[in-house]
Structures are given as structure tokens and as C-alpha cells.
XYZ file of C-alpha atoms in Angstrom:
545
model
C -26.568 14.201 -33.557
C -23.520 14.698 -35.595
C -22.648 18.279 -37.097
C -23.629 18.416 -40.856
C -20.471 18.876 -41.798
C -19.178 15.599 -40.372
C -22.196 13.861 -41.811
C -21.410 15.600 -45.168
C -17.875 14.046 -45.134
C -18.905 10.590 -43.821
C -21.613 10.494 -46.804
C -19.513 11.727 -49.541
C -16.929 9.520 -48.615
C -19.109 5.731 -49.622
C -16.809 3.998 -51.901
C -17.165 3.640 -55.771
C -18.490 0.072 -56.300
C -14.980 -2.352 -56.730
C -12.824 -0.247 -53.906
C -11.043 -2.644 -51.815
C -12.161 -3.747 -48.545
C -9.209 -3.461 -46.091
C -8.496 -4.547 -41.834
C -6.254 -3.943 -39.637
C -5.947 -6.578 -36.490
C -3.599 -5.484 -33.895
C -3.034 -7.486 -30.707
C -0.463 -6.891 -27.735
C -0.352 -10.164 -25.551
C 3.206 -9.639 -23.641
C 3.974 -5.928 -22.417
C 6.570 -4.647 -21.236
C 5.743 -2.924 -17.946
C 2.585 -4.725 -17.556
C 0.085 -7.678 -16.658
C 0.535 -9.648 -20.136
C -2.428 -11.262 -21.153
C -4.148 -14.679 -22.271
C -5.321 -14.707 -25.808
C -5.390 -11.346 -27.487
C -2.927 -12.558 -30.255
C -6.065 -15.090 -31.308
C -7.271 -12.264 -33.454
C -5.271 -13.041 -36.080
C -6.746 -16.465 -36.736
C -9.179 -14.100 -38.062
C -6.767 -13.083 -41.292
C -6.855 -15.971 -43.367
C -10.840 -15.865 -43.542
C -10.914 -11.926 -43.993
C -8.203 -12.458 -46.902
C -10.411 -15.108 -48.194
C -13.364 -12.619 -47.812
C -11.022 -10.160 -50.782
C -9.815 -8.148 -47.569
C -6.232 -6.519 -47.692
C -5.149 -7.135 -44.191
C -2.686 -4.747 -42.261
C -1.327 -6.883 -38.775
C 0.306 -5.305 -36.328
C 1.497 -7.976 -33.755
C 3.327 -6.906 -30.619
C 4.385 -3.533 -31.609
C 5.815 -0.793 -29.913
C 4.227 3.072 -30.238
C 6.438 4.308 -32.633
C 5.850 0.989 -34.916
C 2.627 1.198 -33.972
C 2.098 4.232 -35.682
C 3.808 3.551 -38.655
C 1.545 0.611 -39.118
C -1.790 2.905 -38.729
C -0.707 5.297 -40.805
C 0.105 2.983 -43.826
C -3.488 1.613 -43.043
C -5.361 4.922 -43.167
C -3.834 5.473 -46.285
C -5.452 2.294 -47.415
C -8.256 3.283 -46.170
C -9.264 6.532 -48.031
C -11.159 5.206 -51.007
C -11.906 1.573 -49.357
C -14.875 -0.308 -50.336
C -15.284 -2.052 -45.739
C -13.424 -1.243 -43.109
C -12.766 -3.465 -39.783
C -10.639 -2.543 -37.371
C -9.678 -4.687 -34.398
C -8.122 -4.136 -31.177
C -7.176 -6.760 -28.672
C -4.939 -6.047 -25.512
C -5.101 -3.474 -22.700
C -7.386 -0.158 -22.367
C -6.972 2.694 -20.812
C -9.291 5.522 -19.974
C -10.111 9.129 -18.769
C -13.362 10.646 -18.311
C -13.478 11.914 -21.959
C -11.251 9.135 -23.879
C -10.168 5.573 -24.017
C -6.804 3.948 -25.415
C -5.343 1.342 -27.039
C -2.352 0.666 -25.202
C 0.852 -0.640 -27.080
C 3.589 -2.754 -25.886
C 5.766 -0.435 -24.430
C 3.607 1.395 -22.410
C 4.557 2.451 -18.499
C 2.354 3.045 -16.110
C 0.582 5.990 -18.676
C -0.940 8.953 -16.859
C -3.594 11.230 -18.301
C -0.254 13.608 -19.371
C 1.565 10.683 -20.673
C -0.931 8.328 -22.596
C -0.687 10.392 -26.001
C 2.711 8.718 -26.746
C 2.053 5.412 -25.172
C -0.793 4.416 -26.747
C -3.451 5.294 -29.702
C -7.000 7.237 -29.167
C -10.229 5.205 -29.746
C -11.131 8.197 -30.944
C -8.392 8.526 -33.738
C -9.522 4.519 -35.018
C -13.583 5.483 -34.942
C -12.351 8.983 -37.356
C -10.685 6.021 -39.693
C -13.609 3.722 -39.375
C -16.146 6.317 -40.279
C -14.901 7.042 -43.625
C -17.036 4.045 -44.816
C -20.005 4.608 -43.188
C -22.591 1.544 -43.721
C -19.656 -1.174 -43.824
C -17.120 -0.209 -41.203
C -16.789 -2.468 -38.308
C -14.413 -1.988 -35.107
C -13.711 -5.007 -32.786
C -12.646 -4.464 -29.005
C -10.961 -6.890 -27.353
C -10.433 -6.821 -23.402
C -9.362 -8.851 -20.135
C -9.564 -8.578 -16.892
C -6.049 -8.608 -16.244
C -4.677 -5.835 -14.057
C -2.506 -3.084 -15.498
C -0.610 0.234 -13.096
C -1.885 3.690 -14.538
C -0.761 6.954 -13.808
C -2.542 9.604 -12.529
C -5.995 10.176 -14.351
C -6.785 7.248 -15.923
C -7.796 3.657 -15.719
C -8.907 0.567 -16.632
C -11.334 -0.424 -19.429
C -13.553 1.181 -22.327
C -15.307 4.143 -21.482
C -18.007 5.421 -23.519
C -17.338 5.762 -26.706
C -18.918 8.802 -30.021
C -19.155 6.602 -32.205
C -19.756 7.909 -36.273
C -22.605 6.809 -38.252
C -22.591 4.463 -40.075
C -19.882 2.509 -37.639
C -20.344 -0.860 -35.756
C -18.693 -1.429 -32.995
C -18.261 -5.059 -30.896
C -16.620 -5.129 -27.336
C -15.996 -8.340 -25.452
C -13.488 -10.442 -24.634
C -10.799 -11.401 -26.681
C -11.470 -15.056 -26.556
C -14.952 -14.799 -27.389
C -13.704 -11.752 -29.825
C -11.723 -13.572 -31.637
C -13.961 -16.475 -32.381
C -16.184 -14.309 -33.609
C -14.215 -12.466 -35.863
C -12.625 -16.145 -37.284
C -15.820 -17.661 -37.636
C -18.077 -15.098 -37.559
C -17.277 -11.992 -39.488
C -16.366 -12.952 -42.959
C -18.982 -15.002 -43.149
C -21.251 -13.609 -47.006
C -25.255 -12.518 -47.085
C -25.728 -12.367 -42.877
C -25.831 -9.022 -41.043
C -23.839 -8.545 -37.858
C -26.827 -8.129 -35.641
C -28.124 -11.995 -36.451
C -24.774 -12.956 -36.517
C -23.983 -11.655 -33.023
C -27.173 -13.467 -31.871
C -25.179 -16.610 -30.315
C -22.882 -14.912 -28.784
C -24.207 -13.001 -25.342
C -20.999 -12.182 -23.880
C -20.050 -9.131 -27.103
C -21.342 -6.370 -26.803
C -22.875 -4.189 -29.955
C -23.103 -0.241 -30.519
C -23.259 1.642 -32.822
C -24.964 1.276 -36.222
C -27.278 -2.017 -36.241
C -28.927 -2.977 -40.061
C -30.604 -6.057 -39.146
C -31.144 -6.669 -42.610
C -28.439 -5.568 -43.669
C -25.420 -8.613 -44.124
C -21.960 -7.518 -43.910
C -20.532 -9.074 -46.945
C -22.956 -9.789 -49.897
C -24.006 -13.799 -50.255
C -22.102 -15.501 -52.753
C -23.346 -16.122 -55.868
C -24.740 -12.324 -55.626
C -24.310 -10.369 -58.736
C -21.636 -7.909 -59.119
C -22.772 -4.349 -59.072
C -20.383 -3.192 -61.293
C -22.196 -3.849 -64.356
C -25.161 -1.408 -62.612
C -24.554 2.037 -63.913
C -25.926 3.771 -60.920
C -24.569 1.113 -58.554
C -22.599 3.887 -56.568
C -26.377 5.689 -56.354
C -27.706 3.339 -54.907
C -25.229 2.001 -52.635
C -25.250 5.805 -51.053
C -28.796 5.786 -50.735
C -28.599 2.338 -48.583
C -26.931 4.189 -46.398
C -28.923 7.165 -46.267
C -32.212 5.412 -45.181
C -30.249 2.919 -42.955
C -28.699 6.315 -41.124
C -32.091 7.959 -41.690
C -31.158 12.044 -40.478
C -32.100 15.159 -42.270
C -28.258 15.564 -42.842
C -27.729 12.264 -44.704
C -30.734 12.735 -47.137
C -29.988 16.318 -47.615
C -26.317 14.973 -48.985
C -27.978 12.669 -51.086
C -29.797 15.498 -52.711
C -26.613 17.334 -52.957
C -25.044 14.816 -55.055
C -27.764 13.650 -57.142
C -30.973 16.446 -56.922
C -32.758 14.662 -60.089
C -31.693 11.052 -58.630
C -33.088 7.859 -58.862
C -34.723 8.662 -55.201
C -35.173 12.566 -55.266
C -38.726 12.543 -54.437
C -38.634 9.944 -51.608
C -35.473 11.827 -49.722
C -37.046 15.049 -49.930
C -40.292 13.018 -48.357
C -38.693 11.616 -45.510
C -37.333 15.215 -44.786
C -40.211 16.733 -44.275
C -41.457 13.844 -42.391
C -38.518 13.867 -40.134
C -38.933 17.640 -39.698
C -42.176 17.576 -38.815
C -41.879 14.996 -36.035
C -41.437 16.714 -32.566
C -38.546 15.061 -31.177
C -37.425 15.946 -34.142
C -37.734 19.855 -33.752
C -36.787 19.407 -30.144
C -33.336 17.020 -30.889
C -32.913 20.050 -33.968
C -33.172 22.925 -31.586
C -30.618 21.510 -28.666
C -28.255 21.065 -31.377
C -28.688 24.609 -32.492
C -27.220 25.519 -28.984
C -24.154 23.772 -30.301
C -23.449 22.388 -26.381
C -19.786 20.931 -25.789
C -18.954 18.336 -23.588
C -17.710 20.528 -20.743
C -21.168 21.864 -20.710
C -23.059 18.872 -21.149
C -21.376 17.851 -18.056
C -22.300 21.017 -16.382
C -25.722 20.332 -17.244
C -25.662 16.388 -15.641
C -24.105 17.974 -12.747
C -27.419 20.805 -12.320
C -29.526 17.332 -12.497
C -27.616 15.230 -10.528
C -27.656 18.208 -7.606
C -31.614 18.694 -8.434
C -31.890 15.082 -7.846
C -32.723 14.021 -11.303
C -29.842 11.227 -11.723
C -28.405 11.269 -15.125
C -26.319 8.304 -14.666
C -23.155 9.370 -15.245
C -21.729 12.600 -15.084
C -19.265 12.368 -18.417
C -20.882 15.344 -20.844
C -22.780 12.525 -22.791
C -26.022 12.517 -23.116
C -27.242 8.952 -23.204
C -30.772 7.269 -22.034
C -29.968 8.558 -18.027
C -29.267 11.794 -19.279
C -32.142 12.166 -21.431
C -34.615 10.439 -18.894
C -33.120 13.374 -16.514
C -34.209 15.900 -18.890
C -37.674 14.501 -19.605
C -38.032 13.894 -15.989
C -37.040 17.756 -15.121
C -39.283 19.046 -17.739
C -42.552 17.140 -16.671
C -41.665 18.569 -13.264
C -41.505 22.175 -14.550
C -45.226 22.017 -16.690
C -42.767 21.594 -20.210
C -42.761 19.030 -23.043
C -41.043 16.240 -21.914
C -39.236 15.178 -25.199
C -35.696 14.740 -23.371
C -34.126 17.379 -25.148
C -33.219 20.981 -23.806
C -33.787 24.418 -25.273
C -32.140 27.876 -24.147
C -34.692 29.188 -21.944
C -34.308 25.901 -20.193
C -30.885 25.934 -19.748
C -31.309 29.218 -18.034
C -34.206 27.773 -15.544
C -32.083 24.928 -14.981
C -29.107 26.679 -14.190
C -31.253 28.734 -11.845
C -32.672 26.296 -9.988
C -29.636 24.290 -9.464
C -27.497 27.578 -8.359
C -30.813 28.115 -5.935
C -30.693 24.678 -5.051
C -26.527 24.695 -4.409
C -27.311 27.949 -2.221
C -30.069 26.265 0.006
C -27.854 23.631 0.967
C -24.790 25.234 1.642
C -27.148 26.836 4.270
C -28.150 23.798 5.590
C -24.765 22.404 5.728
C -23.250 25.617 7.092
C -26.075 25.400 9.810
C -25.431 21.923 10.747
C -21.628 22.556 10.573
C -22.247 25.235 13.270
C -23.897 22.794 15.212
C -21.417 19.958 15.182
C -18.279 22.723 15.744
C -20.553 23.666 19.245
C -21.035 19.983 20.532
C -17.310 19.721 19.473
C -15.743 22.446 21.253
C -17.918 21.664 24.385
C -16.662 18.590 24.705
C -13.085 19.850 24.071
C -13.657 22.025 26.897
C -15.213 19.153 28.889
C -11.862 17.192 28.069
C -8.914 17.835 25.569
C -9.194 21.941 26.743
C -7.802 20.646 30.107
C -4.635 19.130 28.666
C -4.278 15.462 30.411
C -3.897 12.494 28.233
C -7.446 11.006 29.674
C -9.128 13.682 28.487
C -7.356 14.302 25.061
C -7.878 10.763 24.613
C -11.553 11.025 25.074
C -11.819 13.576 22.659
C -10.049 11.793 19.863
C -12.272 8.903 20.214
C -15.248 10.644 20.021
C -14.400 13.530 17.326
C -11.195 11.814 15.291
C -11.642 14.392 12.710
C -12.891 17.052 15.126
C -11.817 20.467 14.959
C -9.623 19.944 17.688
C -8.329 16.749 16.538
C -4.693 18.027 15.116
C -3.985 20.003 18.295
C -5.142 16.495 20.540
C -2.836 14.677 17.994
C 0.776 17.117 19.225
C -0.762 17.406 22.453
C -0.474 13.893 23.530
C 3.155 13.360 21.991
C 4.719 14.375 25.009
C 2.778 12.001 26.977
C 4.347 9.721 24.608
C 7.182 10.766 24.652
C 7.681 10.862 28.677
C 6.391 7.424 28.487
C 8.304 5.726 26.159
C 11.377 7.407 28.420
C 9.877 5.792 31.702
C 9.245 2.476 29.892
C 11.056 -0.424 30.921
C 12.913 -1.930 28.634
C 10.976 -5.135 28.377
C 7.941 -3.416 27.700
C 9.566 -1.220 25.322
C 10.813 -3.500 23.086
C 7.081 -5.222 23.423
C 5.420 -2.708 21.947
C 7.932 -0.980 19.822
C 7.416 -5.079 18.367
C 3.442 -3.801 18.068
C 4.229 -1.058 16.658
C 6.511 -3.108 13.556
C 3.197 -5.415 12.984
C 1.075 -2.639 13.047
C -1.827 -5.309 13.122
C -4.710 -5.612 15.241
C -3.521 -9.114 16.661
C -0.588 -7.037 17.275
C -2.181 -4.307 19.795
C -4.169 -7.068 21.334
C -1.150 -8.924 22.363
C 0.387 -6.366 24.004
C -2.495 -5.115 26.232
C -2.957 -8.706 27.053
C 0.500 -9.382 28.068
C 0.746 -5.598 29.179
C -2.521 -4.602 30.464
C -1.001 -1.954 32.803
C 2.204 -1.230 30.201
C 3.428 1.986 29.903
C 1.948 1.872 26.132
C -1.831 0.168 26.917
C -3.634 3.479 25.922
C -1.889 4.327 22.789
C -2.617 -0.161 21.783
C -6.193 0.608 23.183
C -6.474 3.730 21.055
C -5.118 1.494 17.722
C -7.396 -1.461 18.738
C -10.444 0.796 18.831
C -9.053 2.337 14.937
C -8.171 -0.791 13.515
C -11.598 -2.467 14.553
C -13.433 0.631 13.250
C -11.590 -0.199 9.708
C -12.408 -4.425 10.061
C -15.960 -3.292 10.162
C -16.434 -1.458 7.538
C -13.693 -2.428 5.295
C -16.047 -3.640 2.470
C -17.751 -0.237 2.657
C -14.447 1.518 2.379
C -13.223 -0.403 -0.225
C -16.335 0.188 -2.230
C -15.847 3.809 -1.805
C -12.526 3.797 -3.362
C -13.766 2.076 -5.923
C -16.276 4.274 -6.776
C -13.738 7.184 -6.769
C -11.435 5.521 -9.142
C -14.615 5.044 -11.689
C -14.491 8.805 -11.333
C -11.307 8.673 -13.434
C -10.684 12.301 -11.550
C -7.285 14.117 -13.097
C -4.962 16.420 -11.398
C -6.474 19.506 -12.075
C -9.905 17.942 -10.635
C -8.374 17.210 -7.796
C -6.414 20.241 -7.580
C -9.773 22.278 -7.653
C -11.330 19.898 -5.328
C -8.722 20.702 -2.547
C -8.728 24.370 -3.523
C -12.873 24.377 -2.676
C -11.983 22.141 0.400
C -9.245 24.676 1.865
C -11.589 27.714 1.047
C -13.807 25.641 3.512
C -11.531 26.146 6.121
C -11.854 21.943 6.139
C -7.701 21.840 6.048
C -6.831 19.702 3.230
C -3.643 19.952 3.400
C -1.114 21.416 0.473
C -3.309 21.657 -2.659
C -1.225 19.552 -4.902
C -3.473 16.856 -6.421
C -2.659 14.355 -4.223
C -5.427 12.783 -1.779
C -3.490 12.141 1.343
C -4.313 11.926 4.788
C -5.358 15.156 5.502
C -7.127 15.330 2.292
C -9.744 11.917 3.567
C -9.960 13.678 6.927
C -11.249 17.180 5.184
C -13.623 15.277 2.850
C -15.168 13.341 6.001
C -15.841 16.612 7.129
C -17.539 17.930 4.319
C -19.490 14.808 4.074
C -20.525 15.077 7.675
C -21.603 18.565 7.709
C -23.812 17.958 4.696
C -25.320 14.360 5.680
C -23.536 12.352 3.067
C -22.063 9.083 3.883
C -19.156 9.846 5.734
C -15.943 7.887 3.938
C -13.339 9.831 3.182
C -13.577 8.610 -0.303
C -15.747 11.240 -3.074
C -18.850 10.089 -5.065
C -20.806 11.302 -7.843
C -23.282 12.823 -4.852
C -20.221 14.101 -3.040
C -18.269 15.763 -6.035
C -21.481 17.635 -7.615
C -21.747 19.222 -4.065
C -18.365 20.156 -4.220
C -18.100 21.527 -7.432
C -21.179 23.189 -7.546
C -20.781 26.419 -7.049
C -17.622 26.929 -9.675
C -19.694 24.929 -12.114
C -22.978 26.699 -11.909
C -21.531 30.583 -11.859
């Protein structure tokens, strides 16, 4: 729920009957430093039926940030006072794990540092949108075309806090624009039946099935109604239906036309449980940063929220409900303070019991390892520091076994003939796996065939399970982790002794090898790559204390 105060402003802000109804269709089909795309500029075949409609119609076609700007700005000006609002948006999105942008021409491979002045917040157009709550509409159009980000962010829409009183469509911009030609303008249907035929948009936000967008024609003018702007607030009220929204309509008209029935339907609302129980958790006034910190408590309880973002959507609020059957409580999906503290408890417990057991099995795979070292590597001969690399790649051993065999190499390479030489320094260039195999066929006793053998055996190990790793770096891109995230990630990996390398952000080499051992001491699927499962075991303690 919204803070009153927002309500408040979204409420008093319902036009006087006769304001004008304005849009503003931007589209960016060729960019600069980027994937252009196929049809986002088809948005503005809807202007001529929006004009039609009595809409004043702001375009902004191909522009640049700076013009950009210049065009919103002129439009929010427009917009204070407006009788309906649409707003659409077709071209390329960007997003972090707590915002999504609309990304102008000129952007350049934006980062999370860098995005501010390359493209404009989703959050900034949903502010505009909401100041005509009840007949505001925002249109998202996407494609699948690829586009480089910077650190921090990437592709697509992420989820969105929408105002009340806002609609907002997502799709693609084919479809997108269709709809908003053929669709939108259209008098006397609402946007949910309208929206009916087309399965591939997606609606959020405020739904008034029986509501239409733009009144049917022939439909009187409410002008010549004297309490037209009463009524027209009240619409909204019921169609928003919170404690807030009827309270404002008291506030502006306590001996109104529909006193008695607002003050009604508060004490209704008030008296409902979930009610009381969605009242209280927003008496604890909860941020996003610790909204996340409460996911992540779930998430390491095993009660999956879906999503670790700091919103709390159906996952999250199944997660609660689930928690709180488990723990003899109401299970209305909606926390209070003394359950905050239990929560935080148990997960902190919880974190505590299975650093143990991952300590514990860590001591157990660091005593097979170094007996084997001794058994092999400890003795110094290539064989042997061969065997161990094969059987403990990331062993605690492994960087020593690594400048260990160099010489060996080294010496090699020196004794080499030059045929065989050139073979595999040939090998080497490819760097493929038909590559190695050709030279230990054609050099099965080369100077080189253990080092091929060793890349064979690495190379095969990646064939296998390439779909798997690729998977796994997919899922930690969806994590839309910044630098500081990683940062602390590397800092908790180092203070593991797991040897991450330089803490600087930057998941290299030695950064996959310390996360496969953190996933292997603790049981989780050992990639290299993090997941949600992974990073809440991480993070845990600094996110708990």
C-alpha cells in the first residue's frame, strides 16, 4: 500500500471536468551504439486516432537525452491539470535490481553509474502518469533485439511500483502499436475487454472492467452537472477502494453527495483482517533494502519468495503465509514486528547451523585433499602433480600444482623438436578440442601429449555440460548484481580464505574457482556461476546482523 500522503496527492489531483487529455509517444528505432530495432516507430500511427480522440499529443521521435528531456518536461507541464494521461514507450530497456529505463538514442553501453544521463526512469514516467489517477495509461513497447550494458544492468522491464489509479500495458511493439492505433482511442470500452484479443500484452496495474477509457459517443457532457468533479473523484475512490482514498474524499467534501457510504466502506475495510494485518506491516514503514532482507531470511529458511528484489508480490506473500502457518500464527501474508524479530532469529540460527555444516564438510574435503597431495603433487614429479589437478582442479593445492609443473613445461618445450614444437604451439593457437586431439594423434609420444591430454580431459568436461553452464550464467545475469554486490561478495569470499582474487568487482578466474569452492563445501551445485540459493548463503550473515 501506498503512503497516505502519496494517495492524498494522487486523489486531489483528478481533473476538473473539461481539462485536456494529453500523450506523449516516444519511439527510438535506430541507435547509435546499439542493436536498432524493427517497428518501435509504429507507435505513432497511434497519433492521428488519439488527436481524433481530443488528445494533445507530445512525439518524441528518435531523440537524443538531452532532447529527450526537453520533450518530457514540456509534457509534464501539460500534464498538471490534464483531464487522461497515456504515455508510451517503444525501443530498448534497461534494468537494475531496483529500476528500469527507457533508453534514448544516444545511449552507450549504460552501466548502473551511467544510465541516469543516458536514458529516463520508469519510475520518473509512472510519478507523471499518476497525477490522473483513474484515466492514466502507460504503454511499453519491447524487442528482443540485443543491446551491450555496462556493469549492473540489463535487458528488459523489471518489476515495476506502479501508482493507483495507473494502467500499464507491456508487449511488443508490433502488437503495441496495433493496439494503441486501433485499440486505445476507441469511446465507451474499458481497457481490460479491450485487451481481451490480444494475448501477447501484458496488463498491470489498475483494471476497471467496467470502466471504458474514453466515454461512448453520444454520452452527455458532464459539464452541465454541477457536482460533476464530485462525482468523477468518487469513481475513483471506489474503483481504488483503500481507507486512504475514501478518507480524501471525506476531506474534500465531509457533507458530500456520498459521505455516509465512504465512511461505510471504512469501517468495513477496517474491520476486515487482512485489512488490520496489511495496516499494521505498513505501520513498520519497511524499505526496500529491508524487504529484501526479509526475502533473503525466507529464501535461506526455505520458504521461496520468488524473487529476491524488496517487493513483496504473490511469492513473497505466499512465503510469509507459508512461514506463519509453520510457526502456530495467522497466516494472512503480512508481517508484524514481533515477527520480524522471530524471523530474523531463525534465519541468523539457521545461517549459523549451516556454516557448521559447511565448515565440517570443508574440513573433510581439505583432508581427502591434502592426502592425496601427499600421495602425489607433495612429491613434486609431473605424474603426480598431474594426478592431482585432475582430480582436485580447484583443490587447495591446485595453484601451487599449477607453478609447479611450469618448469616441466618449460624443460620440455626446450627439449622439443622443432617439428613437434611448432605442432603443438599450432594446438595451442586453435585452442579447440579437435585441436588437442590432433596432436596426441599425430604425437602420441610428443614432448607436449600430457599438457593436450590434460586440455582434452578440460575441454570435454566443458562440451558436457555446456548447456548447464550456460544456464548458470544466465541465471547470474537475471541477478542484475552491481559493483558493490560483487565487491561484498568477494570481500565474504576472501574472508573465507576461498582466494578470490583482488576484490575489485570483477568475476574473473579466480573469482569462478573460489565460488566452486564455496558451492562445494556447502552441497550446492557446483558452477562457478552464483544463484539466488548461492548468494543468500553468501550474504547471509552481513544481511541478518
Amino acid at each position: 500500500m501506498r503512503p497516505t500522503a502519496c494517495l492524498t496527492a494522487l486523489l486531489l489531483s483528478v481533473a476538473p471536468v473539461g481539462a485536456a487529455d494529453v500523450a506523449f509517444l516516444a519511439a527510438t528505432e535506430d541507435y547509435a551504439n546499439g542493436r536498432d530495432l524493427r517497428a518501435a516507430d509504429e507507435i505513432f500511427d497511434a497519433v492521428a486516432p488519439l488527436q481524433d480522440a481530443g488528445f494533445e499529443v507530445v512525439e518524441a521521435d528518435e531523440l537524443g537525452f538531452p532532447d529527450m528531456i526537453d520533450a518530457l518536461s514540456g509534457f509534464e507541464a501539460q500534464a498538471d491539470g490534464s483531464g487522461r494521461i497515456v504515455i508510451a514507450l517503444a525501443g530498448h530497456f534497461a534494468r537494475s535490481t531496483g529500476e528500469t529505463w527507457y533508453l534514448t538514442g544516444d545511449a552507450d553501453a549504460p552501466s548502473l553509474v551511467t544510465v541516469a544521463d543516458q536514458g529516463i526512469s520508469l519510475g520518473t514516467i509512472l510519478e507523471i502518469a499518476g497525477r490522473a489517477p483513474g484515466g492514466a495509461v502507460v504503454l511499453l513497447g519491447s524487442e528482443g533485439a540485443e543491446f551491450d550494458y555496462g556493469a549492473g544492468l540489463v535487458q528488459g522491464i523489471g518489476a515495476l511500483d506502479i501508482p493507483q489509479g495507473v494502467t500499464v500495458i507491456e508487449g511488443p511493439t508490433e502488437a503495441l502499436a496495433d493496439f494503441a492505433r486501433d485499440e486505445l482511442a476507441q469511446p465507451g470500452r474499458s481497457l481490460v475487454t479491450a485487451l481481451e484479443g490480444w494475448p501477447s500484452l501484458i496488463l498491470r496495474g489498475f483494471q476497471a472492467p467496467l470502466v471504458p477509457f474514453l466515454p461512448a459517443d453520444g454520452q452527455a457532457a458532464p459539464v452541465v452537472d454541477p457536482d460533476a468533479s464530485e462525482k468523477s473523484l468518487w469513481r475513483v475512490t471506489q474503483t481504488i477502494g483503500t481507507v486512504e482514498g475514501f478518507r480524501n474524499y471525506l476531506q474534500q467534501h465531509p457533507d458530500g453527495l456520498f459521505a455516509d457510504e465512504a465512511r461505510a466502506r471504512i469501517a468495513e475495510i477496517e474491520n476486515e483482517p487482512a485489512r488490520r494485518a496489511e495496516a499494521a506491516e505498513d505501520a513498520l514503514s519497511l524499505n526496500r533494502a529491508r524487504r529484501r532482507e526479509i526475502q533473503r531470511a525466507l529464501s535461506l529458511l526455505d520458504y521461496d519468495p520468488r524473487g529476491i528484489d524488496g517487493i513483496f508480490g504473490p511469492g513473497s506473500r505466499a512465503a510469509i503465509a507459508k512461514w506463519q502457518s509453520e510457526n502456530a500464527a495467522e497466516a494472512t501474508g503480512f508481517l508484524t514486528g514481533p515477527q520480524l524479530t522471530l524471523l530474523a532469529t531463525q534465519a541468523e540460527r539457521r545461517a549459523a547451523e549451516l556454516e557448521e555444516q559447511a565448515r565440517l564438510r570443508q574440513l573433510e574435503i581439505e583432508r581427502a585433499d591434502r592426502a592425496y597431495w601427499q600421495a602425489t603433487g607433495e612429491q613434486g614429479d609431473e605424474a603426480g602433480l598431474r594426478a592431482y589437478l585432475e582430480r582436485y582442479p580447484d583443490g587447495v593445492f591446485a595453484e601451487i600444482a599449477q607453478a609447479r609443473l611450469k618448469p616441466f613445461e618449460a624443460a620440455r618445450r626446450e627439449a622439443a623438436a622443432t617439428q613437434d614444437r611448432a605442432t603443438w604451439d599450432a594446438a595451442v593457437s586453435t585452442g579447440t578440442l579437435a585441436a588437442y586431439q590432433g596432436y596426441l594423434q599425430g604425437n602420441p609420444a610428443g614432448a607436449f601429449a600430457a599438457e593436450a591430454q590434460a586440455k582434452i580431459s578440460d575441454l570435454e568436461f566443458q562440451q558436457r555440460n555446456a548447456a548447464a553452464l550456460q544456464a548458470a550464467a544466465r541465471n547470474e545475469e537475471r541477478l542484475g548484481l552491481n559493483v558493490g554486490t560483487r565487491r561484498l561478495i568477494e570481500d565474504r569470499l576472501a574472508k573465507l580464505d576461498l582466494k578470490p582474487g583482488e576484490v575489485d568487482g570483477t568475476f574473473d578466474e579466480e573469482t569462478r574457482r573460489a565460488i566452486r569452492r564455496y558451492q562445494e563445501a556447502r552441497n550446492l551445485t557446483k558452477t562457478g556461476y552464483l544463484n539466488q540459493a548461492t548468494l543468500v548463503r553468501l550474504l547471509a550473515d552481513s544481511v541478518l546482523r
